[in-house]
Coordinates of C-alpha atoms in Angstrom, one line a residue:
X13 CA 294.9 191.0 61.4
X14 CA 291.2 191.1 60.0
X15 CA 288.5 193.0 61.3
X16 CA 286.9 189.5 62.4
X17 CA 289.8 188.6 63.7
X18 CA 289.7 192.0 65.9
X19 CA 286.0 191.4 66.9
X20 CA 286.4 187.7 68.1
X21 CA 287.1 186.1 71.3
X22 CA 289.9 183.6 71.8
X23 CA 291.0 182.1 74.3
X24 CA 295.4 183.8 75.2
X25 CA 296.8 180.8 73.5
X26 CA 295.3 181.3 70.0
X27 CA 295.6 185.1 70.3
X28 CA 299.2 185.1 71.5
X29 CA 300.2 182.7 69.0
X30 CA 298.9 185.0 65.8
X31 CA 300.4 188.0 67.6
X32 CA 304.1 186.7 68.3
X33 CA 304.4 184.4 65.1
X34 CA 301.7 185.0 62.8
X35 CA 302.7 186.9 59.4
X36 CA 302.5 190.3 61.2
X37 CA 303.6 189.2 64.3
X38 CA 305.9 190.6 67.0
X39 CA 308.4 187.7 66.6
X40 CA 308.8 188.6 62.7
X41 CA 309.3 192.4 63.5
X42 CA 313.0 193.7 61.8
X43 CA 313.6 195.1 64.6
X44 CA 313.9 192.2 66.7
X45 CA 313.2 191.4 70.3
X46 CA 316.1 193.4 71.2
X47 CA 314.3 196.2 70.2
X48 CA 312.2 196.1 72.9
X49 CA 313.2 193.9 76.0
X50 CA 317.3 193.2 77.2
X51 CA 318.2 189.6 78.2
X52 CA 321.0 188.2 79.9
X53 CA 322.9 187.8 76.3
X54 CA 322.3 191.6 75.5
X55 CA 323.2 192.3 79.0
X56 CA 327.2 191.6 78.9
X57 CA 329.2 189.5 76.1
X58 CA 330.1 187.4 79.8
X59 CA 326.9 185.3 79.1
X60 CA 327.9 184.3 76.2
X61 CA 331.4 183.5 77.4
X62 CA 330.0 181.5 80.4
X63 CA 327.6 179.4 77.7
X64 CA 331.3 178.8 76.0
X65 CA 332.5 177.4 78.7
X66 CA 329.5 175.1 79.6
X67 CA 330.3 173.7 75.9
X68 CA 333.4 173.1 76.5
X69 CA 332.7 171.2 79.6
X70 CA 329.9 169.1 77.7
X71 CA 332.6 168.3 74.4
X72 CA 335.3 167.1 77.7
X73 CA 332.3 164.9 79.1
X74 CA 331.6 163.6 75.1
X75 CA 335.1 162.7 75.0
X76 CA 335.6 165.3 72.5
X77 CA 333.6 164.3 69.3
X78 CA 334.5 164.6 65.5
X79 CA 331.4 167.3 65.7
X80 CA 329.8 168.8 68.8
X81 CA 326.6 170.7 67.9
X82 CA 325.3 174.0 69.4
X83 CA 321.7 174.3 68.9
X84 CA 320.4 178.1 70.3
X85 CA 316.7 177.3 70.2
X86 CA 314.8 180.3 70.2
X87 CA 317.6 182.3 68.4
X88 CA 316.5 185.6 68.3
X89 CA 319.0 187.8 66.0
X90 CA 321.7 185.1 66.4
X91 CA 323.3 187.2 69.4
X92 CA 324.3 184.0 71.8
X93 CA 325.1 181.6 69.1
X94 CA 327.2 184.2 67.4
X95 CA 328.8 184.8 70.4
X96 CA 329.5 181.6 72.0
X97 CA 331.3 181.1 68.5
X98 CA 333.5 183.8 69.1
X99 CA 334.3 183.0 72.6
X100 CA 335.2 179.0 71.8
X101 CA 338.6 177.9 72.0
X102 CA 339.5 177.4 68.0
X103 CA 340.2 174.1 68.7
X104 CA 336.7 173.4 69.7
X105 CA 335.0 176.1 67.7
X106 CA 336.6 174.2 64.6
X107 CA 334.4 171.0 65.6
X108 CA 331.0 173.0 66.6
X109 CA 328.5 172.5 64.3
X110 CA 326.1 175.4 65.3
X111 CA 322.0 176.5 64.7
X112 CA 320.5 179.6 65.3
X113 CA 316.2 177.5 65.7
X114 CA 313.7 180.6 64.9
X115 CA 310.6 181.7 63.1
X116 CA 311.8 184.9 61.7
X117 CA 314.0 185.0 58.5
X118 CA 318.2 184.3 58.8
X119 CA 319.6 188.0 59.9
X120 CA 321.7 189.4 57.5
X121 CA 325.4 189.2 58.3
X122 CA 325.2 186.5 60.4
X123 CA 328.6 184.0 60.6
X124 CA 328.5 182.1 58.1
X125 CA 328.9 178.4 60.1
X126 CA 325.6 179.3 61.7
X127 CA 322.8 177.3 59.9
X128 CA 319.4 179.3 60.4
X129 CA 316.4 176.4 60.9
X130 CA 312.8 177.0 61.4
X131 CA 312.9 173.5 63.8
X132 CA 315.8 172.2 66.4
X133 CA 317.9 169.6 64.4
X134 CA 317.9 166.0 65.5
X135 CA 320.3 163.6 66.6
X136 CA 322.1 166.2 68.4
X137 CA 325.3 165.3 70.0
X138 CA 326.0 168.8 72.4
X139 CA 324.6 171.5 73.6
X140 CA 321.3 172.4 73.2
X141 CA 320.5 176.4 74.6
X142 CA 317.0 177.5 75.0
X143 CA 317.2 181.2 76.4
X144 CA 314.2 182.5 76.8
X145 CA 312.8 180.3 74.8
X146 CA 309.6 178.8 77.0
X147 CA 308.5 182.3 78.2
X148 CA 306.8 183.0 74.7
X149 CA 305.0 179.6 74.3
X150 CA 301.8 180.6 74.3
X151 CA 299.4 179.5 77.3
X152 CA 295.5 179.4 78.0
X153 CA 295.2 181.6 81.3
X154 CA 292.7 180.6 83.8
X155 CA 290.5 182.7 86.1
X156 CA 288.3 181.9 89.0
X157 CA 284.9 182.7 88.9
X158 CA 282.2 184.2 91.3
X159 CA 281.1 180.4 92.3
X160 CA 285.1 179.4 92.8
X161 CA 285.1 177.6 89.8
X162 CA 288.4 177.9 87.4
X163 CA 287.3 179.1 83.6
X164 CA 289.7 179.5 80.6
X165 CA 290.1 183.4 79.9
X166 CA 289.0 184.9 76.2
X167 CA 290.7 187.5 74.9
X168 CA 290.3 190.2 71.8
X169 CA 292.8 191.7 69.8
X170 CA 292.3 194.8 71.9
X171 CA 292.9 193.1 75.0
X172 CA 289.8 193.2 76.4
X173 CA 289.3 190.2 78.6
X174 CA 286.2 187.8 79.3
X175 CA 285.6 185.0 81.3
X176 CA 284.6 181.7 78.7
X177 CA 284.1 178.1 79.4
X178 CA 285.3 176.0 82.5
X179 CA 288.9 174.7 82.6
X180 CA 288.3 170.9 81.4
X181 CA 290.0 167.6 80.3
X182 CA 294.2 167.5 80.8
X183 CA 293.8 171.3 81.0
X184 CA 292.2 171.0 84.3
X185 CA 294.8 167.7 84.8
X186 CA 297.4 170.5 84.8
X187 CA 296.1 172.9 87.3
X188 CA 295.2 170.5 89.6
X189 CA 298.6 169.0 90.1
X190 CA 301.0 172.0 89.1
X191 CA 298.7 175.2 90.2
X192 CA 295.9 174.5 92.2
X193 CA 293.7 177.5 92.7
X194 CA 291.7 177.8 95.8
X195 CA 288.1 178.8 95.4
X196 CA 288.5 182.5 95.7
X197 CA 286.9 184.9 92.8
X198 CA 289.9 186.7 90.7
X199 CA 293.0 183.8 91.1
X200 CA 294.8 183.2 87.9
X201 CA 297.1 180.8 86.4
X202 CA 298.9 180.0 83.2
X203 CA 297.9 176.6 82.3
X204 CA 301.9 175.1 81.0
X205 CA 300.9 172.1 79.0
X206 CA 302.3 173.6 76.1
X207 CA 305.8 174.4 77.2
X208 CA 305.5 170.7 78.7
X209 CA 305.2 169.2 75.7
X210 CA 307.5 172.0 73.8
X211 CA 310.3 171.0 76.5
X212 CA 310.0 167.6 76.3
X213 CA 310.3 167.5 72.5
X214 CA 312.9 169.5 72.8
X215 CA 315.1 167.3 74.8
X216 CA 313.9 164.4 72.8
X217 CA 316.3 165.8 70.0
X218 CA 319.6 164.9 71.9
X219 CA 321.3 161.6 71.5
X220 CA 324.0 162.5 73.8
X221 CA 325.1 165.9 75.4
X222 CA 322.8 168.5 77.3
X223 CA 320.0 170.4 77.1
X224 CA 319.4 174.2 79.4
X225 CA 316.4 176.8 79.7
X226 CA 316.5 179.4 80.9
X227 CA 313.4 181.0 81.9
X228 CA 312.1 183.7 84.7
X229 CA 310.0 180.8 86.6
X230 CA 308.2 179.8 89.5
X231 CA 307.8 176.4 91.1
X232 CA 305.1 175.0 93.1
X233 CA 305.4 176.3 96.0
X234 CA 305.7 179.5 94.9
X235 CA 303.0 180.5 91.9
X236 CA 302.0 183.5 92.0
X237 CA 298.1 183.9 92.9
X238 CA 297.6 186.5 89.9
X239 CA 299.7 184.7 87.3
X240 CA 302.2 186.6 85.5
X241 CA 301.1 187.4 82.0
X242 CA 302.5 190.9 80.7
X243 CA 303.9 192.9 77.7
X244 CA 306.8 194.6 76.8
X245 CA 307.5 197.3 74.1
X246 CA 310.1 199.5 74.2
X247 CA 311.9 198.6 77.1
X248 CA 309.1 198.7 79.0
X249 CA 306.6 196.5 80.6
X250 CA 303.1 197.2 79.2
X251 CA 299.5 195.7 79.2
X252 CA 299.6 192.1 77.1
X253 CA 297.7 193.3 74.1
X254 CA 297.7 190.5 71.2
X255 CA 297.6 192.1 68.2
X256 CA 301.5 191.9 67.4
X257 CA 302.9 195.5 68.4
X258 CA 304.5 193.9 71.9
X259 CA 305.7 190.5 73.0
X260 CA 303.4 188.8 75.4
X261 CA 305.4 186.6 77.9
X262 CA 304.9 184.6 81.2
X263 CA 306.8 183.1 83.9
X264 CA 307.7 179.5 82.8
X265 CA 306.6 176.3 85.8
X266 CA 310.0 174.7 84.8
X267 CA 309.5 172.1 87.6
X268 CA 306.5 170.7 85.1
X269 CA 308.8 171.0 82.4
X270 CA 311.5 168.8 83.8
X271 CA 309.0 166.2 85.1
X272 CA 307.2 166.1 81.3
X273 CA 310.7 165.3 79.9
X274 CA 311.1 162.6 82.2
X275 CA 308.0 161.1 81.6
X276 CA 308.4 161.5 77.9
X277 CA 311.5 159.5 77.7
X278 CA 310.1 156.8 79.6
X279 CA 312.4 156.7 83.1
X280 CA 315.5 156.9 80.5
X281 CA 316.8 160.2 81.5
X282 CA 318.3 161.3 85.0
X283 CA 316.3 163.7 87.4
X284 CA 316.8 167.1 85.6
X285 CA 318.3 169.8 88.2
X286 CA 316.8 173.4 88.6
X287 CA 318.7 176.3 90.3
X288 CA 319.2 179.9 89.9
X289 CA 321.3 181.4 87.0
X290 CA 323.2 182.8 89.8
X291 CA 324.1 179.4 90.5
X292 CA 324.4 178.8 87.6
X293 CA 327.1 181.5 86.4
X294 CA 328.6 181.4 89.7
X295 CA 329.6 177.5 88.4
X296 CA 330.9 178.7 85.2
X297 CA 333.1 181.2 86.9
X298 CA 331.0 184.4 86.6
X299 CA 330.6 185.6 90.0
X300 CA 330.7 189.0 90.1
X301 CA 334.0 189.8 92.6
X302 CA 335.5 193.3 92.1
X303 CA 339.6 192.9 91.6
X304 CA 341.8 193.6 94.0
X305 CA 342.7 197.5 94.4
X306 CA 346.7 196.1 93.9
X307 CA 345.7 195.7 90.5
X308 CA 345.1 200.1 89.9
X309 CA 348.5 200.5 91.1
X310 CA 350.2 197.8 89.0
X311 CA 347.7 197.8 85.5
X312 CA 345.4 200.7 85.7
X313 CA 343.6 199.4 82.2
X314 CA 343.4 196.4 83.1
X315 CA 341.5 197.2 86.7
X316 CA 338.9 199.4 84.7
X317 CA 338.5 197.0 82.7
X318 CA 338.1 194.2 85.4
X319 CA 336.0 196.2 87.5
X320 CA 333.5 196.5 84.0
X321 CA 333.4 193.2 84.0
X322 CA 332.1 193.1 87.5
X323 CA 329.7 195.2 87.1
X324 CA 328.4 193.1 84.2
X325 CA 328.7 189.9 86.1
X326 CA 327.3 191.8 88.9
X327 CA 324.0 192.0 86.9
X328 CA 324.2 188.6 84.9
X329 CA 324.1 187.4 88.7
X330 CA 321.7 189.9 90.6
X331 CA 319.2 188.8 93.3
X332 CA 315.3 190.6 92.6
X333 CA 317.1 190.5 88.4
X334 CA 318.7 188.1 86.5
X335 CA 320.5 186.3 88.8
X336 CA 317.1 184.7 90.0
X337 CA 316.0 183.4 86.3
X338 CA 315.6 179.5 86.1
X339 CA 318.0 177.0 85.0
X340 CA 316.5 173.7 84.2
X341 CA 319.3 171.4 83.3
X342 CA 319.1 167.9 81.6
X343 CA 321.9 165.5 81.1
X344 CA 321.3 163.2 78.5
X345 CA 323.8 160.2 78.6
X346 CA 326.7 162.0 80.2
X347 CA 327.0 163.3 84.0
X348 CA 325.5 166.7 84.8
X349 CA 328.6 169.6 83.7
X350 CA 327.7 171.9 86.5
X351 CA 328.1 169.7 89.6
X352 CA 331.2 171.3 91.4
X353 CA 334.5 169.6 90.4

């Protein structure tokens, strides 16, 4: 970034923007993200199994198309879409037309039937996956002043902080209906507009099929007074510094997500459903039970290598981890694939 650049206050939007996804941003590091922070799909190769199976469930509920798509919006390195591939059924995996959606460059060595796109596709007729995808929108934060007032927070490339002009317009539209803040000096919030309008475009480019995020979240009733901005680098939570060296993420208010897509397609979607990935996972049969102790006796391998796999489910599934990330589901034109049989 430029020395001006450096010296100028903006508010976190702008700032986090430039340092995720400008030219030298975090986003477009060669490293990756899974250089620095673990998700669910770098956790166990069960994830991407359990996404496999929630494909499967939405080609059965398409009635089996000539070509079900697989979009993985926010794509990362192409781990998930990679690896839902390799954990399809060949049958369906030779009908999956499937997009890895991300700023940075194709990775080298990626599977070939993977087409790398800088937007999601439209028309989609599938799945559409957005895994920590809505965390690393960027957001204005707000902050309450000394006379209880709520004022959009400026920020330099340093990170140094500073309070600028009151939260107006469908800003302050936002707060008031999806994170009020009371009067008291210090209260902060991340103003989700953005990842409103980024969801609802999102689901706007299925004609049939489904569409998932998954996000850490919070809903109304339980926003956190401080907000949640942070870093990571490394492995390891840091100060939220915009100037590209670590990703700058929040907590995602999926319930404003899922009403913005409503509204967006004018009453003609369902109520979308949120519930825990536990939930979640637990539905796609990932549920973290150890195997019986029989099974040492009779197929020692293959107890060590069931009792792995419970450990991994285990932590795909975890209360106080990520068992408690967000899953906002939307069906679009066929019933909802993870209501219980």
């Amino acid at each position: 970034m430029t020395d001006d650049t450096a010296a100028r206050w903006r508010g976190w939007r702008a700032a986090a923007e430039d340092a995720l996804y400008g030219p030298e941003g975090f986003y477009r590091r060669p490293e990756g993200p899974a250089g620095h922070f673990r998700t669910s799909v770098h956790a166990s190769a069960l994830f991407a199994g359990a996404v496999a199976r929630l494909l499967c469930r939405v080609d059965e509920a398409l009635d089996r198309p000539a070509a079900l798509d697989l979009v993985d919006l926010g794509a990362g390195r192409g781990e998930l879409v990679t690896g839902v591939l390799a954990a399809l059924p060949a049958e369906v995996a030779a009908r999956v037309r499937a997009y890895g959606v991300e700023i940075a460059d194709r990775p080298e060595g990626l599977d070939p039937r993977v087409e790398w796109l800088t937007d999601s596709p439209k028309g989609i007729t599938g799945l559409l996956f957005a895994n920590e995808w809505l965390d690393n929108v960027p957001v204005e934060v707000a902050e309450v002043d000394s006379a209880g007032l709520p004022r959009l927070v400026y920020v330099r490339e340093d990170g140094t902080e500073r309070l600028g002009e009151p939260v107006a317009g469908a800003e302050a539209e936002w707060l008031a209906r999806w994170w009020p803040l009371a009067p008291e000096e210090g209260l902060r919030a991340e103003i989700g507009l953005p990842r409103d309008t980024a969801w609802a475009s999102a689901v706007t480019t299925l004609d049939r099929g489904l569409a998932v995020a998954v996000d850490y979240a919070h809903t109304l009733d339980t926003r956190p007074p401080f907000g949640t901005l942070t870093g990571f680098r490394a492995g390891r939570e840091t100060a939220p510094v915009p100037d590209g060296s670590c990703d700058i993420t929040a907590h995602v208010a999926l319930d404003a997500c899922a009403t913005a897509a409503a509204a967006a397609s004018a009453g003609a979607l369902p109520d979308a459903r949120l519930l825990t990935q536990r939930a979640a996972l637990r539905a796609l049969g990932v549920t973290g039970a150890r195997p019986p102790l029989t099974l040492a006796s009779t197929d020692p391998a293959g107890y060590v290598r069931a009792l792995a796999g419970a450990g991994e489910a285990a932590e795909l599934t975890a209360p106080g981890g990520l068992g408690d990330f967000g899953w906002l589901v939307q069906s679009v034109g066929i019933p909802d694939p993870l209501d219980e049989p």
